[in-house]
PDB file of C-alpha atoms in Angstrom:
ATOM      1  CA  MET A  28       0.856  17.189   8.481  1.00 92.00           C
ATOM      2  CA  ARG A  29       1.788  13.999   6.685  1.00 97.00           C
ATOM      3  CA  LYS A  30      -0.963  12.014   4.996  1.00 98.00           C
ATOM      4  CA  LEU A  31      -1.686   8.314   5.236  1.00 98.00           C
ATOM      5  CA  VAL A  32      -2.028   7.123   1.636  1.00 98.00           C
ATOM      6  CA  TYR A  33      -3.428   3.716   0.744  1.00 98.00           C
ATOM      7  CA  PHE A  34      -1.550   3.072  -2.527  1.00 98.00           C
ATOM      8  CA  ILE A  35      -2.909  -0.266  -3.670  1.00 97.00           C
ATOM      9  CA  ALA A  36      -3.683  -2.375  -6.733  1.00 97.00           C
ATOM     10  CA  VAL A  37      -7.304  -3.473  -6.900  1.00 97.00           C
ATOM     11  CA  THR A  38      -9.465  -5.436  -9.328  1.00 97.00           C
ATOM     12  CA  LEU A  39     -12.527  -4.002 -11.029  1.00 97.00           C
ATOM     13  CA  ASP A  40     -14.646  -5.920  -8.524  1.00 97.00           C
ATOM     14  CA  GLY A  41     -12.798  -4.550  -5.483  1.00 97.00           C
ATOM     15  CA  PHE A  42     -10.272  -7.222  -4.483  1.00 97.00           C
ATOM     16  CA  ILE A  43      -6.577  -6.792  -3.657  1.00 97.00           C
ATOM     17  CA  ALA A  44      -5.689 -10.503  -3.645  1.00 95.00           C
ATOM     18  CA  GLY A  45      -7.216 -13.916  -4.143  1.00 94.00           C
ATOM     19  CA  PRO A  46      -9.092 -15.718  -1.356  1.00 94.00           C
ATOM     20  CA  ASP A  47      -5.885 -17.322  -0.064  1.00 91.00           C
ATOM     21  CA  GLY A  48      -4.068 -13.985   0.287  1.00 90.00           C
ATOM     22  CA  ALA A  49      -1.053 -15.196  -1.715  1.00 88.00           C
ATOM     23  CA  ASP A  50       0.953 -12.802  -3.877  1.00 89.00           C
ATOM     24  CA  PRO A  51      -1.243 -12.227  -6.946  1.00 92.00           C
ATOM     25  CA  THR A  52       1.780 -10.945  -8.922  1.00 89.00           C
ATOM     26  CA  GLY A  53       4.138 -13.787  -7.995  1.00 82.00           C
ATOM     27  CA  PRO A  54       5.265 -16.667 -10.207  1.00 82.00           C
ATOM     28  CA  ASP A  55       1.935 -18.457  -9.753  1.00 84.00           C
ATOM     29  CA  GLY A  56      -0.083 -15.243  -9.690  1.00 89.00           C
ATOM     30  CA  PHE A  57      -2.995 -14.182 -11.839  1.00 93.00           C
ATOM     31  CA  TRP A  58      -2.449 -10.403 -11.885  1.00 93.00           C
ATOM     32  CA  PRO A  59      -1.223  -8.964 -15.213  1.00 89.00           C
ATOM     33  CA  ILE A  60       1.789  -6.646 -15.021  1.00 92.00           C
ATOM     34  CA  PRO A  61       2.043  -4.816 -18.370  1.00 93.00           C
ATOM     35  CA  ALA A  62       5.291  -3.044 -19.240  1.00 95.00           C
ATOM     36  CA  ASP A  63       3.641   0.385 -19.144  1.00 97.00           C
ATOM     37  CA  TYR A  64       2.520  -0.287 -15.566  1.00 96.00           C
ATOM     38  CA  VAL A  65       6.090  -0.928 -14.412  1.00 95.00           C
ATOM     39  CA  GLN A  66       7.335   2.076 -16.408  1.00 96.00           C
ATOM     40  CA  HIS A  67       4.729   4.336 -14.775  1.00 97.00           C
ATOM     41  CA  LEU A  68       5.666   3.133 -11.290  1.00 96.00           C
ATOM     42  CA  ALA A  69       9.370   3.620 -12.020  1.00 95.00           C
ATOM     43  CA  ALA A  70       8.788   7.156 -13.285  1.00 95.00           C
ATOM     44  CA  GLU A  71       6.144   8.391 -10.856  1.00 96.00           C
ATOM     45  CA  TYR A  72       6.384   6.210  -7.730  1.00 97.00           C
ATOM     46  CA  PRO A  73       9.901   4.679  -7.732  1.00 96.00           C
ATOM     47  CA  GLU A  74       9.904   4.292  -3.953  1.00 97.00           C
ATOM     48  CA  THR A  75       6.995   1.820  -4.189  1.00 97.00           C
ATOM     49  CA  LEU A  76       9.017  -0.735  -6.127  1.00 95.00           C
ATOM     50  CA  PRO A  77      10.638  -3.374  -3.913  1.00 94.00           C
ATOM     51  CA  ALA A  78      14.414  -3.466  -3.682  1.00 94.00           C
ATOM     52  CA  PRO A  79      14.904  -6.387  -6.137  1.00 93.00           C
ATOM     53  CA  ALA A  80      12.838  -4.578  -8.799  1.00 93.00           C
ATOM     54  CA  ARG A  81      14.671  -1.300  -8.143  1.00 95.00           C
ATOM     55  CA  ALA A  82      17.997  -3.100  -8.589  1.00 95.00           C
ATOM     56  CA  ALA A  83      16.852  -4.840 -11.783  1.00 95.00           C
ATOM     57  CA  LEU A  84      15.661  -1.519 -13.233  1.00 94.00           C
ATOM     58  CA  SER A  85      18.713   0.427 -11.961  1.00 96.00           C
ATOM     59  CA  ILE A  86      16.453   2.752  -9.955  1.00 95.00           C
ATOM     60  CA  THR A  87      18.208   4.817  -7.322  1.00 92.00           C
ATOM     61  CA  ALA A  88      15.733   7.707  -7.059  1.00 85.00           C
ATOM     62  CA  GLU A  89      14.480   8.119  -3.525  1.00 83.00           C
ATOM     63  CA  GLY A  90      10.995   9.079  -4.667  1.00 84.00           C
ATOM     64  CA  THR A  91       8.816  12.084  -4.191  1.00 89.00           C
ATOM     65  CA  HIS A  92       5.728  10.749  -2.424  1.00 97.00           C
ATOM     66  CA  PHE A  93       6.665   8.501   0.514  1.00 98.00           C
ATOM     67  CA  ASP A  94       9.498   8.033   2.996  1.00 97.00           C
ATOM     68  CA  THR A  95       7.648   5.540   5.205  1.00 98.00           C
ATOM     69  CA  VAL A  96       5.851   2.279   4.397  1.00 98.00           C
ATOM     70  CA  ILE A  97       3.510   0.418   6.740  1.00 98.00           C
ATOM     71  CA  GLU A  98       2.052  -3.045   6.295  1.00 97.00           C
ATOM     72  CA  GLY A  99       0.307  -5.840   8.111  1.00 96.00           C
ATOM     73  CA  ARG A 100       1.860  -9.184   8.951  1.00 96.00           C
ATOM     74  CA  LYS A 101       0.178 -11.190   6.186  1.00 94.00           C
ATOM     75  CA  THR A 102       1.316  -8.748   3.505  1.00 95.00           C
ATOM     76  CA  TYR A 103       4.812  -8.696   4.999  1.00 96.00           C
ATOM     77  CA  GLU A 104       4.969 -12.499   4.903  1.00 94.00           C
ATOM     78  CA  ILE A 105       4.523 -12.404   1.118  1.00 91.00           C
ATOM     79  CA  GLY A 106       7.935 -10.705   0.920  1.00 91.00           C
ATOM     80  CA  VAL A 107       9.435 -13.183   3.362  1.00 92.00           C
ATOM     81  CA  ALA A 108       8.147 -16.065   1.210  1.00 89.00           C
ATOM     82  CA  ALA A 109       9.846 -14.404  -1.780  1.00 88.00           C
ATOM     83  CA  GLY A 110      13.150 -14.352   0.120  1.00 90.00           C
ATOM     84  CA  THR A 111      13.365 -10.848   1.560  1.00 93.00           C
ATOM     85  CA  THR A 112      12.780  -9.659   5.116  1.00 96.00           C
ATOM     86  CA  ASN A 113      12.826  -6.002   4.068  1.00 97.00           C
ATOM     87  CA  ALA A 114      11.547  -5.322   0.561  1.00 96.00           C
ATOM     88  CA  TYR A 115      11.790  -1.561   1.136  1.00 97.00           C
ATOM     89  CA  PRO A 116      15.168  -0.806   2.767  1.00 96.00           C
ATOM     90  CA  HIS A 117      15.106   2.628   1.108  1.00 96.00           C
ATOM     91  CA  LEU A 118      12.065   3.588   3.265  1.00 97.00           C
ATOM     92  CA  ARG A 119      11.333   3.599   6.980  1.00 97.00           C
ATOM     93  CA  HIS A 120       9.496   0.286   7.249  1.00 98.00           C
ATOM     94  CA  LEU A 121       6.921  -0.523   9.938  1.00 98.00           C
ATOM     95  CA  LEU A 122       5.312  -3.924  10.371  1.00 98.00           C
ATOM     96  CA  PHE A 123       2.010  -4.079  12.293  1.00 97.00           C
ATOM     97  CA  SER A 124       1.271  -7.373  14.024  1.00 96.00           C
ATOM     98  CA  THR A 125      -0.531  -8.605  17.102  1.00 94.00           C
ATOM     99  CA  LYS A 126       1.059 -12.065  16.786  1.00 94.00           C
ATOM    100  CA  LEU A 127       4.785 -11.383  16.347  1.00 94.00           C
ATOM    101  CA  THR A 128       6.927 -10.612  19.394  1.00 94.00           C
ATOM    102  CA  GLU A 129      10.011  -9.419  17.538  1.00 94.00           C
ATOM    103  CA  SER A 130      10.767  -8.138  14.070  1.00 95.00           C
ATOM    104  CA  PRO A 131      12.199 -10.680  11.610  1.00 94.00           C
ATOM    105  CA  ASP A 132      14.560  -7.936  10.378  1.00 96.00           C
ATOM    106  CA  PRO A 133      16.413  -5.348  12.507  1.00 96.00           C
ATOM    107  CA  SER A 134      15.663  -2.635   9.922  1.00 97.00           C
ATOM    108  CA  VAL A 135      11.897  -3.250  10.103  1.00 98.00           C
ATOM    109  CA  GLU A 136      10.144  -1.660  13.078  1.00 98.00           C
ATOM    110  CA  LEU A 137       7.564  -3.940  14.714  1.00 98.00           C
ATOM    111  CA  VAL A 138       4.386  -2.277  16.000  1.00 98.00           C
ATOM    112  CA  THR A 139       2.315  -4.525  18.283  1.00 97.00           C
ATOM    113  CA  GLY A 140       0.095  -1.896  19.900  1.00 94.00           C
ATOM    114  CA  ASP A 141      -2.717   0.357  18.722  1.00 97.00           C
ATOM    115  CA  ALA A 142      -2.370   0.865  14.956  1.00 97.00           C
ATOM    116  CA  VAL A 143      -4.498   4.024  14.920  1.00 98.00           C
ATOM    117  CA  ALA A 144      -2.448   5.649  17.694  1.00 98.00           C
ATOM    118  CA  LYS A 145       0.812   4.802  15.915  1.00 98.00           C
ATOM    119  CA  VAL A 146      -0.406   6.218  12.598  1.00 98.00           C
ATOM    120  CA  ARG A 147      -1.558   9.418  14.311  1.00 98.00           C
ATOM    121  CA  GLU A 148       1.914   9.700  15.831  1.00 98.00           C
ATOM    122  CA  LEU A 149       3.564   9.140  12.432  1.00 98.00           C
ATOM    123  CA  LYS A 150       1.378  11.826  10.844  1.00 98.00           C
ATOM    124  CA  GLN A 151       2.727  14.382  13.319  1.00 98.00           C
ATOM    125  CA  GLU A 152       6.343  13.703  12.369  1.00 97.00           C
ATOM    126  CA  GLU A 153       8.255  15.617   9.714  1.00 96.00           C
ATOM    127  CA  GLY A 154       8.684  14.010   6.329  1.00 96.00           C
ATOM    128  CA  LYS A 155       6.911  12.795   3.252  1.00 97.00           C
ATOM    129  CA  ASP A 156       3.626  10.915   3.253  1.00 98.00           C
ATOM    130  CA  ILE A 157       3.092   7.450   4.735  1.00 98.00           C
ATOM    131  CA  TRP A 158       2.383   4.600   2.340  1.00 98.00           C
ATOM    132  CA  LEU A 159      -0.060   1.954   3.489  1.00 98.00           C
ATOM    133  CA  ILE A 160       0.803  -1.000   1.280  1.00 97.00           C
ATOM    134  CA  GLY A 161      -1.774  -3.372   2.816  1.00 91.00           C
ATOM    135  CA  GLY A 162      -3.242  -5.651   3.635  1.00 92.00           C
ATOM    136  CA  GLY A 163      -6.957  -5.403   3.770  1.00 96.00           C
ATOM    137  CA  GLU A 164      -7.220  -6.037   7.526  1.00 96.00           C
ATOM    138  CA  LEU A 165      -4.803  -3.237   8.394  1.00 97.00           C
ATOM    139  CA  ALA A 166      -6.488  -0.926   5.879  1.00 98.00           C
ATOM    140  CA  GLY A 167      -9.813  -1.727   7.523  1.00 97.00           C
ATOM    141  CA  ALA A 168      -8.416  -0.967  10.985  1.00 97.00           C
ATOM    142  CA  LEU A 169      -7.063   2.349   9.653  1.00 98.00           C
ATOM    143  CA  TYR A 170     -10.115   3.164   7.498  1.00 97.00           C
ATOM    144  CA  ALA A 171     -10.885   6.437   9.306  1.00 96.00           C
ATOM    145  CA  GLU A 172      -7.213   7.505   9.228  1.00 97.00           C
ATOM    146  CA  ILE A 173      -6.680   7.167   5.467  1.00 98.00           C
ATOM    147  CA  ASP A 174      -6.370  10.630   3.927  1.00 98.00           C
ATOM    148  CA  GLN A 175      -5.860   9.587   0.342  1.00 98.00           C
ATOM    149  CA  LEU A 176      -6.471   6.541  -1.838  1.00 98.00           C
ATOM    150  CA  ILE A 177      -4.324   5.909  -4.885  1.00 98.00           C
ATOM    151  CA  VAL A 178      -6.051   2.995  -6.533  1.00 98.00           C
ATOM    152  CA  LYS A 179      -4.217   1.142  -9.286  1.00 98.00           C
ATOM    153  CA  LEU A 180      -7.357  -0.209 -10.905  1.00 98.00           C
ATOM    154  CA  ALA A 181      -6.490  -3.316 -12.911  1.00 97.00           C
ATOM    155  CA  PRO A 182      -8.488  -4.467 -15.947  1.00 97.00           C
ATOM    156  CA  LEU A 183      -9.229  -7.681 -14.089  1.00 96.00           C
ATOM    157  CA  THR A 184     -12.035  -9.327 -12.150  1.00 97.00           C
ATOM    158  CA  THR A 185     -11.696 -12.256  -9.773  1.00 97.00           C
ATOM    159  CA  GLY A 186     -15.212 -12.806  -8.436  1.00 97.00           C
ATOM    160  CA  ALA A 187     -13.902 -13.333  -4.893  1.00 97.00           C
ATOM    161  CA  GLY A 188     -10.867 -12.542  -2.796  1.00 96.00           C
ATOM    162  CA  ILE A 189      -9.625 -10.159  -0.146  1.00 96.00           C
ATOM    163  CA  PRO A 190     -11.571  -6.889  -0.322  1.00 97.00           C
ATOM    164  CA  LEU A 191      -9.902  -3.469  -0.408  1.00 97.00           C
ATOM    165  CA  PHE A 192     -10.651  -2.902   3.294  1.00 97.00           C
ATOM    166  CA  GLY A 193     -10.644  -6.503   4.474  1.00 94.00           C
ATOM    167  CA  ARG A 194     -13.561  -8.650   5.461  1.00 92.00           C
ATOM    168  CA  SER A 195     -14.427  -7.191   8.874  1.00 91.00           C
ATOM    169  CA  THR A 196     -14.490  -3.420   8.340  1.00 94.00           C
ATOM    170  CA  ALA A 197     -17.625  -1.783   9.724  1.00 93.00           C
ATOM    171  CA  PHE A 198     -20.143  -0.244   7.334  1.00 95.00           C
ATOM    172  CA  ASP A 199     -19.208   3.455   7.195  1.00 94.00           C
ATOM    173  CA  PRO A 200     -19.978   5.167   3.846  1.00 95.00           C
ATOM    174  CA  HIS A 201     -17.667   7.991   2.868  1.00 94.00           C
ATOM    175  CA  VAL A 202     -17.385  10.170  -0.239  1.00 95.00           C
ATOM    176  CA  TRP A 203     -13.962  10.818  -1.767  1.00 98.00           C
ATOM    177  CA  ASN A 204     -12.919  13.505  -4.267  1.00 98.00           C
ATOM    178  CA  LEU A 205     -11.180  12.363  -7.438  1.00 98.00           C
ATOM    179  CA  THR A 206      -8.123  14.649  -7.533  1.00 98.00           C
ATOM    180  CA  ASP A 207      -5.978  13.004 -10.229  1.00 98.00           C
ATOM    181  CA  HIS A 208      -6.091  10.179 -12.745  1.00 98.00           C
ATOM    182  CA  THR A 209      -3.873   8.506 -15.309  1.00 98.00           C
ATOM    183  CA  VAL A 210      -5.055   5.741 -17.625  1.00 98.00           C
ATOM    184  CA  LEU A 211      -2.333   3.575 -19.150  1.00 98.00           C
ATOM    185  CA  ASP A 212      -2.527   1.948 -22.589  1.00 97.00           C
ATOM    186  CA  GLY A 213      -2.327  -1.478 -20.920  1.00 95.00           C
ATOM    187  CA  GLY A 214      -5.648  -0.794 -19.204  1.00 96.00           C
ATOM    188  CA  THR A 215      -4.598   0.089 -15.647  1.00 97.00           C
ATOM    189  CA  ALA A 216      -6.057   3.323 -14.267  1.00 98.00           C
ATOM    190  CA  PHE A 217      -4.247   5.190 -11.491  1.00 98.00           C
ATOM    191  CA  LEU A 218      -7.011   6.995  -9.618  1.00 98.00           C
ATOM    192  CA  THR A 219      -6.190   9.397  -6.778  1.00 98.00           C
ATOM    193  CA  TYR A 220      -8.975  10.151  -4.312  1.00 98.00           C
ATOM    194  CA  THR A 221      -8.732  12.560  -1.386  1.00 98.00           C
ATOM    195  CA  ARG A 222     -10.955  12.192   1.669  1.00 96.00           C
ATOM    196  CA  THR A 223     -13.600  14.876   1.958  1.00 93.00           C
ATOM    197  CA  SER A 224     -13.718  16.777   5.233  1.00 80.00           C
TER     198      SER A 224
END
């Protein structure tokens, strides 16, 4: 069965974006992107780089981890604001929204119904794992369905912002097993946690 993997950058104090939800890595962003971070992504997770970055780095590898990416509307709109309606044309791309009535891009599948039911359906299909890119609200809604966390822990604190699982996730403590880790010279730690049964 395919796994739902929340592959996400997070600050030391548990935030994935600033309070306004804007792209923390964009031109006006505050998130550091060291060269070794980009090199590690290109080597180990090339499918997680958006199409413009893949083109700039001459990356054509399809990737070994994911063939599907899912995201919430607010995260998707960050890409739209940057000028792309499908940042991941090399992956099956699903957009979860309760507000949109049609997809802004014909190659992006709009899901307006039950997110948990759709993810359970996706898990039953053949293929590689499913990448949950964000945002926090969708991650919170799918909290019980996440099989693995790959946290890109940045050497950064913000004091406030959008938490890893959004602001409205119910209190539900769970223990995860650390199954892999890589610490880069630039200070980012890639920490892989698998849900305990």
